[in-house]
Amino acid sequence: MTDTARGLAAALGGEHVVLDPGVLAAYRHDEAEWAPYGEPLALVRPRGTGQVRELVRYCLEHRIPLVPRGAGTGLSGGANAVDGCVVVSFEAMNAVLEIDREERLAVVQPGVVNDDLRAACAEHGLWYPPDPASSPWSTIGGNVATNAGGMCCAKYGVTRDYVLGLEAVTGRGETVRLGRRTAKGVTGYDLCGLMVGSEGTLGVITEVTVRLRPARQPERTVAGFFDSVVTAGEAVSAVVASGAVPSALELVDRHCLEAVDAWKNMGLSADADVVLLARVDTPGEAGDAEAAGVRDSFAAAGATWAAVSADQREADALFDARRLAYPALERLGPVLTEDVCVPRTVVPEMLARIEKTAAAHDVLIANIAHAGDGNLHPLIITPAGDERARTRAQRAFEVILDDAIALGGTVTGEHGVGLLKKRGMSTELSPPVLDMHRAVKAALDPHGILNPGKVFDGAEAPAS
Ligand SMILES: Cc1cc2nc3c(=O)[nH]c(=O)nc-3n(C[C@H](O)[C@H](O)[C@H](O)COP(=O)(O)OP(=O)(O)OC[C@H]3O[C@@H](n4cnc5c(N)ncnc54)[C@H](O)[C@@H]3O)c2cc1C
């Protein structure tokens, strides 16, 4: 056992510190196949905020990098280990501490799985909306640290819209409570909001208070088949222009449907190159009219087939296929996942540019999208072991980022900067804005021990 490991075990209690290389191997990286990762020194599974504070203080004193980790479903390399780091995992901090029906809020530990929180809320007639497609696995801590989006965000917003308050241990080793429990509150700067989406680089989140909504209304599903992604993109713009606000508007292309079918044998239709899936949860006749309007927008934009589904099971199967698209494609070869977000009016133009980029770089690009948000996930797939294809894919990835910026968009809609979007971030943000980021990092993590190398490069945080 090294001196550092001995010191950690003494500070935290040996049973919470894992050094077994076999176990550590499973904590080296997230789901971003292309992002580099290092070898952790140790894994720590704290049981409470006090232990997290002790851990941060130990790492601060010994200048050991510390990488917070939820379920490791991230798609930007944000939870990837750096050499000699301590990975802190919240598997043992997974309790729903409180659900307050009258105030419509819940207080949770960071390791609670997204679907588990939703199920716990449903028992009280309440609903936690943010629903990343990774909801069966991803944790609230990871969702908050990445400001995760999801399927219903087109109507109900992203994780940030639901975080009222949180507790975190900063890179200074201080435990702070940020935000509030009240419906409104503007005391001081929005430091709670700052922590949301900070990707483990400003603080280790140890507790989260989330806003809840009343239980959701039943939804109708509208499906449309299209013979090109660009036509499907035009249908998205048509739905937005019509004033309809679907509770989901997702795009899945043939590559994804075929990959899911080959894996799960779900009997998915092969009649379309692209499928748009919308959900409408407006109650009563107004909802019927809204669903019919979405169908008509699909048809007017050039759908080869469009209908309000009468078969709930079939509708659910299509949404399940959408959720499974990413892991299904991963079975075909290494996947480089994009996450650009563009104004919804330019979705067709962005999709056309992605097609051109695929052809120009001779790479296979499959498409899934939270199309109603303009949040596109072109998935660049390369044959395993084909280094030339990998290089072409990397170039295509960067072209897509530049195209998104050129169209008034952003390089990451929900997955975060992590390791994969650092070049994109420095292109998108102006030098003064990047300086503001560095100043915030230096204030909260002066020695750069929290998730170093993520979002920023190198020694961006000068020691104070
Ligand atoms: C099949 C699939 C579907 C997906 N669909 C979506 C989607 O629809 N929408 C979406 O937004 N994302 C999606 N993702 C990406 C991913 O699930 C999200 O980014 C999710 O929020 C990550 O949660 P996690 O618990 O796995 O966190 P991890 O991947 O473990 O970590 C993510 C980041 O959060 C930091 N972090 C984790 N816990 C803490 C903590 N307690 N304190 C401080 N920092 C912390 C990590 O350091 C890292 O930077 C998908 C991923 C997959 C594999």
XYZ file of C-alpha atoms and ligand atoms in Angstrom:
517
model
C 0.000 0.000 0.000
C 1.380 3.430 -0.918
C 1.708 6.252 1.605
C -1.119 8.104 -0.111
C -3.425 5.079 0.063
C -2.528 4.577 3.743
C -3.243 8.228 4.418
C -6.590 8.091 2.632
C -7.621 4.967 4.513
C -6.642 6.592 7.830
C -8.573 9.785 6.976
C -11.744 8.071 5.743
C -11.782 4.581 7.221
C -10.229 1.696 5.273
C -13.579 0.117 4.337
C -14.476 3.120 2.147
C -11.257 3.148 0.127
C -10.916 0.651 -2.734
C -7.484 -0.089 -4.229
C -8.197 -3.369 -6.054
C -7.055 -2.810 -9.680
C -9.857 -5.073 -10.938
C -12.466 -2.824 -9.338
C -10.684 0.398 -10.300
C -10.696 -0.680 -13.959
C -14.474 -0.321 -14.034
C -14.210 3.302 -12.868
C -11.693 4.572 -15.394
C -14.034 6.063 -17.955
C -17.584 6.985 -18.881
C -19.517 6.108 -22.058
C -17.587 8.487 -24.346
C -15.586 5.876 -26.186
C -13.216 8.338 -27.806
C -12.163 10.355 -24.785
C -8.789 9.548 -23.187
C -8.581 8.321 -19.591
C -5.950 7.568 -16.998
C -5.365 5.168 -14.116
C -6.968 6.042 -10.778
C -5.028 5.644 -7.572
C -8.115 4.773 -5.538
C -11.889 4.684 -5.472
C -13.775 6.143 -2.537
C -17.469 5.506 -1.840
C -18.383 8.028 0.866
C -21.428 7.574 3.100
C -22.099 11.225 3.836
C -21.119 14.851 3.328
C -18.653 14.773 6.238
C -16.640 12.060 4.542
C -16.670 13.940 1.233
C -15.313 17.008 3.028
C -12.562 14.924 4.665
C -11.710 13.441 1.269
C -11.512 16.836 -0.460
C -9.359 18.206 2.362
C -7.021 15.241 2.134
C -6.741 15.612 -1.638
C -6.197 19.351 -1.242
C -3.422 18.878 1.271
C -1.673 16.262 -0.860
C -2.577 17.858 -4.231
C -4.302 14.689 -5.427
C -6.738 15.084 -8.354
C -10.304 14.125 -7.457
C -12.828 12.972 -10.066
C -16.511 12.888 -9.014
C -18.521 10.123 -10.660
C -22.196 9.240 -10.868
C -23.193 6.230 -12.970
C -20.559 6.874 -15.649
C -23.152 7.259 -18.437
C -21.653 10.607 -19.489
C -20.872 11.092 -23.171
C -18.089 13.686 -23.004
C -15.399 11.990 -20.889
C -16.327 14.194 -17.920
C -16.064 11.360 -15.385
C -12.893 9.894 -16.898
C -10.071 9.205 -14.477
C -6.822 11.138 -14.714
C -3.591 9.401 -13.707
C -3.156 9.175 -9.953
C -6.621 10.515 -9.125
C -9.143 9.470 -6.539
C -12.502 8.651 -8.092
C -15.370 9.510 -5.737
C -18.491 7.488 -6.444
C -21.880 8.150 -4.844
C -23.241 4.606 -4.910
C -23.534 4.638 -1.111
C -25.194 8.090 -1.033
C -28.368 7.127 -2.870
C -31.207 8.019 -0.501
C -34.283 10.090 -1.257
C -34.165 12.090 1.993
C -37.477 13.927 1.745
C -40.498 14.423 -0.484
C -42.615 17.412 0.529
C -45.972 17.136 -1.184
C -47.224 20.597 -0.240
C -44.048 22.458 -1.200
C -43.659 20.129 -4.209
C -39.977 19.453 -3.649
C -37.663 16.553 -2.965
C -34.293 16.432 -1.209
C -31.970 13.690 -2.459
C -28.449 12.429 -2.160
C -26.428 12.634 -5.395
C -26.324 8.882 -6.065
C -30.104 8.531 -6.498
C -30.883 7.143 -9.962
C -33.102 9.424 -12.059
C -35.865 6.812 -12.600
C -35.852 5.928 -8.883
C -36.534 9.559 -7.971
C -39.366 9.705 -10.523
C -40.879 6.508 -9.082
C -40.603 7.815 -5.506
C -42.297 11.074 -6.526
C -45.105 9.219 -8.332
C -46.062 7.581 -5.024
C -46.890 11.086 -3.783
C -48.767 12.132 -6.923
C -45.780 14.219 -8.031
C -43.473 14.256 -11.048
C -39.762 15.022 -11.531
C -39.627 15.929 -15.252
C -35.962 15.903 -16.452
C -35.746 12.564 -18.272
C -32.444 11.890 -20.041
C -32.620 8.761 -22.179
C -30.147 7.344 -19.623
C -32.738 7.726 -16.822
C -32.669 4.020 -15.830
C -28.984 4.397 -14.877
C -27.830 7.991 -14.571
C -27.782 9.697 -11.171
C -29.182 13.017 -9.997
C -25.638 14.144 -9.066
C -24.459 13.439 -12.620
C -27.607 15.010 -14.085
C -27.066 18.186 -12.052
C -23.329 18.322 -12.821
C -24.089 18.086 -16.566
C -27.380 20.023 -16.485
C -28.916 17.045 -18.262
C -31.754 17.418 -20.720
C -34.010 14.716 -22.050
C -37.158 13.855 -23.943
C -39.697 16.093 -22.235
C -37.390 19.121 -22.081
C -38.947 20.582 -25.233
C -41.910 21.507 -23.042
C -40.717 21.216 -19.447
C -37.126 22.442 -19.454
C -33.822 20.924 -18.342
C -32.328 19.906 -14.988
C -31.385 23.505 -14.117
C -35.072 24.472 -14.186
C -35.723 21.995 -11.357
C -32.757 22.541 -9.026
C -33.838 24.791 -6.157
C -30.820 24.254 -3.965
C -27.833 22.063 -3.341
C -25.038 21.269 -0.940
C -21.497 20.918 -2.234
C -17.923 20.691 -1.036
C -15.802 23.165 -2.994
C -12.189 22.757 -4.024
C -11.351 24.811 -0.919
C -12.653 21.969 1.236
C -15.631 24.023 2.445
C -19.159 22.637 2.638
C -21.629 25.177 1.267
C -25.413 25.234 0.918
C -26.540 27.153 -2.160
C -29.994 28.127 -3.413
C -33.153 27.709 -1.343
C -36.311 25.697 -0.644
C -38.765 28.474 -1.466
C -40.609 28.880 -4.778
C -38.769 32.184 -5.352
C -35.572 33.739 -3.989
C -32.898 36.103 -5.297
C -30.552 36.590 -2.351
C -27.075 37.035 -3.793
C -25.642 35.704 -7.011
C -27.113 32.496 -8.429
C -24.268 30.301 -7.195
C -26.568 27.291 -7.128
C -27.181 27.788 -10.852
C -23.436 28.138 -11.358
C -22.851 24.717 -9.827
C -25.446 23.161 -12.187
C -23.570 22.076 -15.310
C -20.139 22.627 -13.727
C -19.100 19.024 -14.542
C -17.423 18.319 -11.226
C -14.892 21.119 -11.722
C -16.159 23.583 -9.072
C -17.530 21.423 -6.274
C -18.543 17.919 -5.278
C -22.329 17.884 -5.007
C -23.476 16.073 -1.871
C -27.218 16.885 -1.742
C -29.789 18.313 -4.147
C -33.212 19.926 -3.568
C -35.399 19.651 -6.649
C -38.677 21.268 -7.632
C -41.498 18.871 -8.559
C -44.661 19.163 -10.618
C -48.046 17.512 -10.157
C -48.302 14.034 -11.690
C -48.235 14.288 -15.454
C -51.195 13.947 -17.785
C -51.585 10.958 -20.123
C -49.901 11.533 -23.486
C -50.914 10.946 -27.088
C -48.226 9.847 -29.541
C -47.876 11.136 -33.095
C -45.531 9.344 -35.488
C -44.333 10.472 -38.896
C -42.220 8.647 -41.491
C -39.899 10.617 -43.770
C -37.607 9.696 -46.603
C -34.814 12.082 -45.594
C -33.473 13.704 -42.446
C -33.782 17.113 -44.057
C -37.533 16.659 -44.708
C -37.931 15.467 -41.122
C -36.059 18.596 -40.019
C -38.503 20.697 -42.015
C -41.360 18.971 -40.202
C -39.760 19.938 -36.871
C -39.627 23.572 -37.955
C -43.266 23.317 -39.134
C -44.403 21.990 -35.741
C -42.576 24.836 -33.966
C -44.040 27.433 -36.361
C -47.561 26.050 -35.783
C -47.354 27.043 -32.113
C -47.830 23.466 -30.873
C -45.731 22.549 -27.816
C -45.277 18.777 -27.824
C -44.071 17.191 -24.571
C -41.512 15.322 -26.694
C -40.359 15.617 -30.291
C -37.697 13.054 -31.090
C -35.982 12.039 -34.324
C -34.613 8.538 -35.022
C -33.155 7.454 -38.347
C -33.084 4.102 -40.113
C -29.546 3.240 -38.931
C -30.720 3.500 -35.323
C -33.979 1.599 -35.854
C -32.175 -1.216 -37.641
C -29.487 -1.410 -34.954
C -32.108 -1.598 -32.188
C -34.089 -4.203 -34.113
C -31.008 -6.318 -34.748
C -30.289 -6.230 -31.010
C -33.739 -6.472 -29.442
C -35.816 -7.914 -32.275
C -38.651 -5.450 -31.614
C -40.251 -5.761 -35.053
C -39.725 -2.069 -35.782
C -41.000 -0.754 -39.089
C -38.414 -0.454 -41.855
C -40.729 1.680 -43.979
C -38.966 4.947 -43.265
C -35.526 6.441 -43.477
C -36.371 8.741 -40.596
C -39.086 8.639 -37.935
C -40.317 11.633 -35.950
C -42.009 10.838 -32.662
C -44.051 13.475 -30.886
C -45.957 13.335 -27.642
C -48.730 15.705 -26.624
C -49.898 15.898 -23.005
C -52.371 18.797 -23.191
C -55.547 17.378 -21.636
C -58.950 16.940 -23.296
C -60.115 18.153 -26.679
C -57.404 20.804 -26.865
C -54.866 17.959 -26.669
C -56.671 16.019 -29.406
C -56.542 19.129 -31.610
C -52.861 19.719 -30.797
C -51.966 16.110 -31.677
C -53.900 16.367 -34.951
C -52.078 19.638 -35.672
C -48.680 17.968 -35.168
C -49.729 15.158 -37.521
C -50.829 17.753 -40.108
C -47.511 19.606 -39.786
C -45.685 16.310 -40.423
C -47.855 15.659 -43.495
C -47.515 19.194 -44.852
C -43.726 19.014 -44.557
C -43.652 15.884 -46.711
C -44.117 12.862 -44.434
C -44.688 9.657 -46.363
C -46.992 8.600 -43.507
C -48.200 10.392 -40.372
C -50.766 9.428 -37.744
C -51.854 9.895 -34.153
C -51.168 6.473 -32.687
C -54.124 4.401 -31.574
C -51.840 1.656 -30.301
C -50.136 2.656 -27.050
C -47.899 -0.415 -27.050
C -46.574 0.358 -30.521
C -46.029 4.002 -29.541
C -44.138 2.963 -26.392
C -42.000 0.552 -28.456
C -40.922 3.398 -30.742
C -39.889 5.526 -27.759
C -38.089 2.538 -26.233
C -36.217 2.174 -29.527
C -35.246 5.839 -29.331
C -33.852 5.295 -25.822
C -31.937 2.189 -26.887
C -30.486 3.714 -30.062
C -27.141 4.719 -28.567
C -26.237 1.394 -26.904
C -27.533 -0.441 -30.001
C -25.217 1.550 -32.293
C -22.271 0.996 -29.955
C -22.530 -2.686 -30.864
C -21.647 -1.804 -34.483
C -18.309 -0.169 -33.672
C -16.804 2.777 -31.811
C -19.245 5.709 -31.733
C -18.198 9.356 -31.601
C -21.238 11.127 -30.168
C -22.145 14.672 -31.144
C -24.456 16.898 -29.106
C -24.830 20.182 -30.968
C -27.884 22.375 -30.398
C -29.103 24.861 -33.005
C -32.049 27.243 -33.245
C -35.069 25.106 -34.138
C -35.659 27.090 -37.320
C -32.318 25.949 -38.753
C -32.649 22.249 -37.873
C -33.161 21.300 -41.569
C -30.054 23.273 -42.612
C -27.973 21.714 -39.831
C -29.150 18.203 -40.758
C -28.294 18.903 -44.421
C -24.793 20.025 -43.375
C -24.341 16.849 -41.309
C -25.238 14.745 -44.364
C -22.725 16.671 -46.453
C -20.057 16.239 -43.786
C -20.669 12.476 -43.686
C -20.239 12.257 -47.465
C -17.219 14.580 -47.563
C -15.396 12.593 -44.866
C -16.610 9.172 -45.966
C -18.017 8.239 -42.558
C -21.298 6.695 -41.435
C -23.340 9.156 -39.401
C -26.545 7.936 -37.744
C -28.934 10.507 -36.288
C -30.983 10.684 -33.156
C -32.173 14.021 -31.856
C -34.198 15.811 -29.248
C -35.439 17.530 -32.376
C -37.981 19.727 -30.584
C -35.066 21.440 -28.790
C -32.873 21.632 -31.899
C -30.528 19.285 -29.983
C -29.004 16.903 -32.525
C -26.945 13.787 -31.803
C -25.194 12.797 -35.017
C -23.434 9.537 -34.088
C -20.280 8.921 -36.084
C -19.643 5.183 -36.326
C -16.353 3.692 -37.446
C -15.314 0.063 -37.944
C -13.321 -1.179 -34.936
C -9.568 -0.900 -35.519
C -9.825 1.300 -38.649
C -7.466 4.156 -37.759
C -8.005 6.040 -41.023
C -11.757 6.028 -40.528
C -11.143 7.240 -36.985
C -9.141 10.204 -38.235
C -11.850 11.071 -40.776
C -14.482 10.762 -38.036
C -12.533 13.125 -35.795
C -12.407 15.707 -38.587
C -16.120 15.315 -39.298
C -16.807 15.809 -35.567
C -14.983 19.157 -35.561
C -16.688 20.317 -38.793
C -20.093 19.630 -37.224
C -19.149 21.736 -34.191
C -18.092 24.625 -36.421
C -21.273 24.346 -38.502
C -23.406 24.493 -35.362
C -21.603 27.633 -34.181
C -21.923 29.190 -37.669
C -25.691 28.611 -37.560
C -26.057 30.358 -34.207
C -25.950 27.171 -32.164
C -23.814 25.708 -29.401
C -21.326 22.819 -29.325
C -23.077 20.984 -26.512
C -26.776 20.999 -25.748
C -26.719 18.613 -22.780
C -23.726 16.262 -22.569
C -21.239 18.878 -21.400
C -17.752 19.891 -22.503
C -15.829 17.180 -20.633
C -12.829 16.236 -22.754
C -14.437 16.090 -26.193
C -15.672 19.672 -26.582
C -12.777 21.721 -25.208
C -11.748 22.979 -28.653
C -15.376 23.670 -29.504
C -15.895 25.604 -26.271
C -12.868 27.804 -26.862
C -14.172 28.561 -30.369
C -17.715 29.277 -29.207
C -16.917 31.480 -26.208
C -15.129 34.806 -26.492
C -11.780 35.371 -24.695
C -13.331 37.584 -21.970
C -15.971 34.931 -21.287
C -13.300 32.217 -21.085
C -11.441 34.464 -18.626
C -14.599 34.679 -16.504
C -14.704 30.877 -16.418
C -11.069 30.750 -15.300
C -11.734 33.309 -12.573
C -14.665 31.283 -11.218
C -12.578 28.101 -11.277
C -9.725 29.839 -9.459
C -12.138 31.132 -6.790
C -13.751 27.782 -6.017
C -10.914 25.363 -6.769
C -7.701 27.403 -6.377
C -5.366 24.421 -6.611
C -7.175 22.775 -9.510
C -7.772 19.438 -7.757
C -11.387 18.991 -8.902
C -11.721 17.060 -12.159
C -8.574 18.592 -13.673
C -8.286 18.805 -17.455
C -12.068 18.701 -17.952
C -13.775 21.710 -19.575
C -10.495 23.643 -19.317
C -6.939 22.826 -20.228
C -3.952 22.678 -17.895
C -3.143 25.172 -15.192
C -6.028 27.530 -15.841
C -6.579 28.073 -12.141
C -3.574 29.918 -10.727
C -2.941 29.131 -7.076
C -4.197 31.952 -4.889
C -27.888 5.665 -23.579
C -27.587 7.077 -23.117
C -28.546 8.045 -23.270
C -28.301 9.359 -22.849
N -29.288 10.291 -22.989
C -29.103 11.533 -22.515
C -30.135 12.509 -22.625
O -31.217 12.256 -23.173
N -29.894 13.735 -22.100
C -28.706 14.046 -21.485
O -28.551 15.177 -21.013
N -27.711 13.143 -21.395
C -27.881 11.907 -21.875
N -26.874 10.985 -21.772
C -25.597 11.374 -21.134
C -25.548 11.088 -19.604
O -26.454 10.078 -19.251
C -25.818 12.354 -18.806
O -24.773 13.268 -19.012
C -25.993 12.110 -17.301
O -26.405 13.317 -16.685
C -24.736 11.603 -16.618
O -25.095 11.113 -15.344
P -24.164 10.059 -14.582
O -24.757 9.813 -13.240
O -23.923 8.875 -15.404
O -22.837 10.929 -14.414
P -21.322 10.605 -14.836
O -21.254 10.233 -16.257
O -20.731 9.680 -13.858
O -20.666 12.045 -14.627
C -21.011 13.112 -15.471
C -20.304 14.382 -14.992
O -20.848 14.766 -13.734
C -19.810 14.867 -12.754
N -20.429 14.410 -11.494
C -21.103 13.261 -11.277
N -21.562 13.241 -10.009
C -21.157 14.397 -9.429
C -21.302 14.951 -8.121
N -21.982 14.346 -7.147
N -20.733 16.155 -7.872
C -20.047 16.819 -8.844
N -19.884 16.339 -10.079
C -20.427 15.146 -10.366
C -18.688 13.991 -13.279
O -17.435 14.407 -12.777
C -18.812 14.232 -14.778
O -18.181 15.433 -15.131
C -27.072 9.683 -22.233
C -26.108 8.688 -22.070
C -26.341 7.401 -22.519
C -25.286 6.356 -22.320
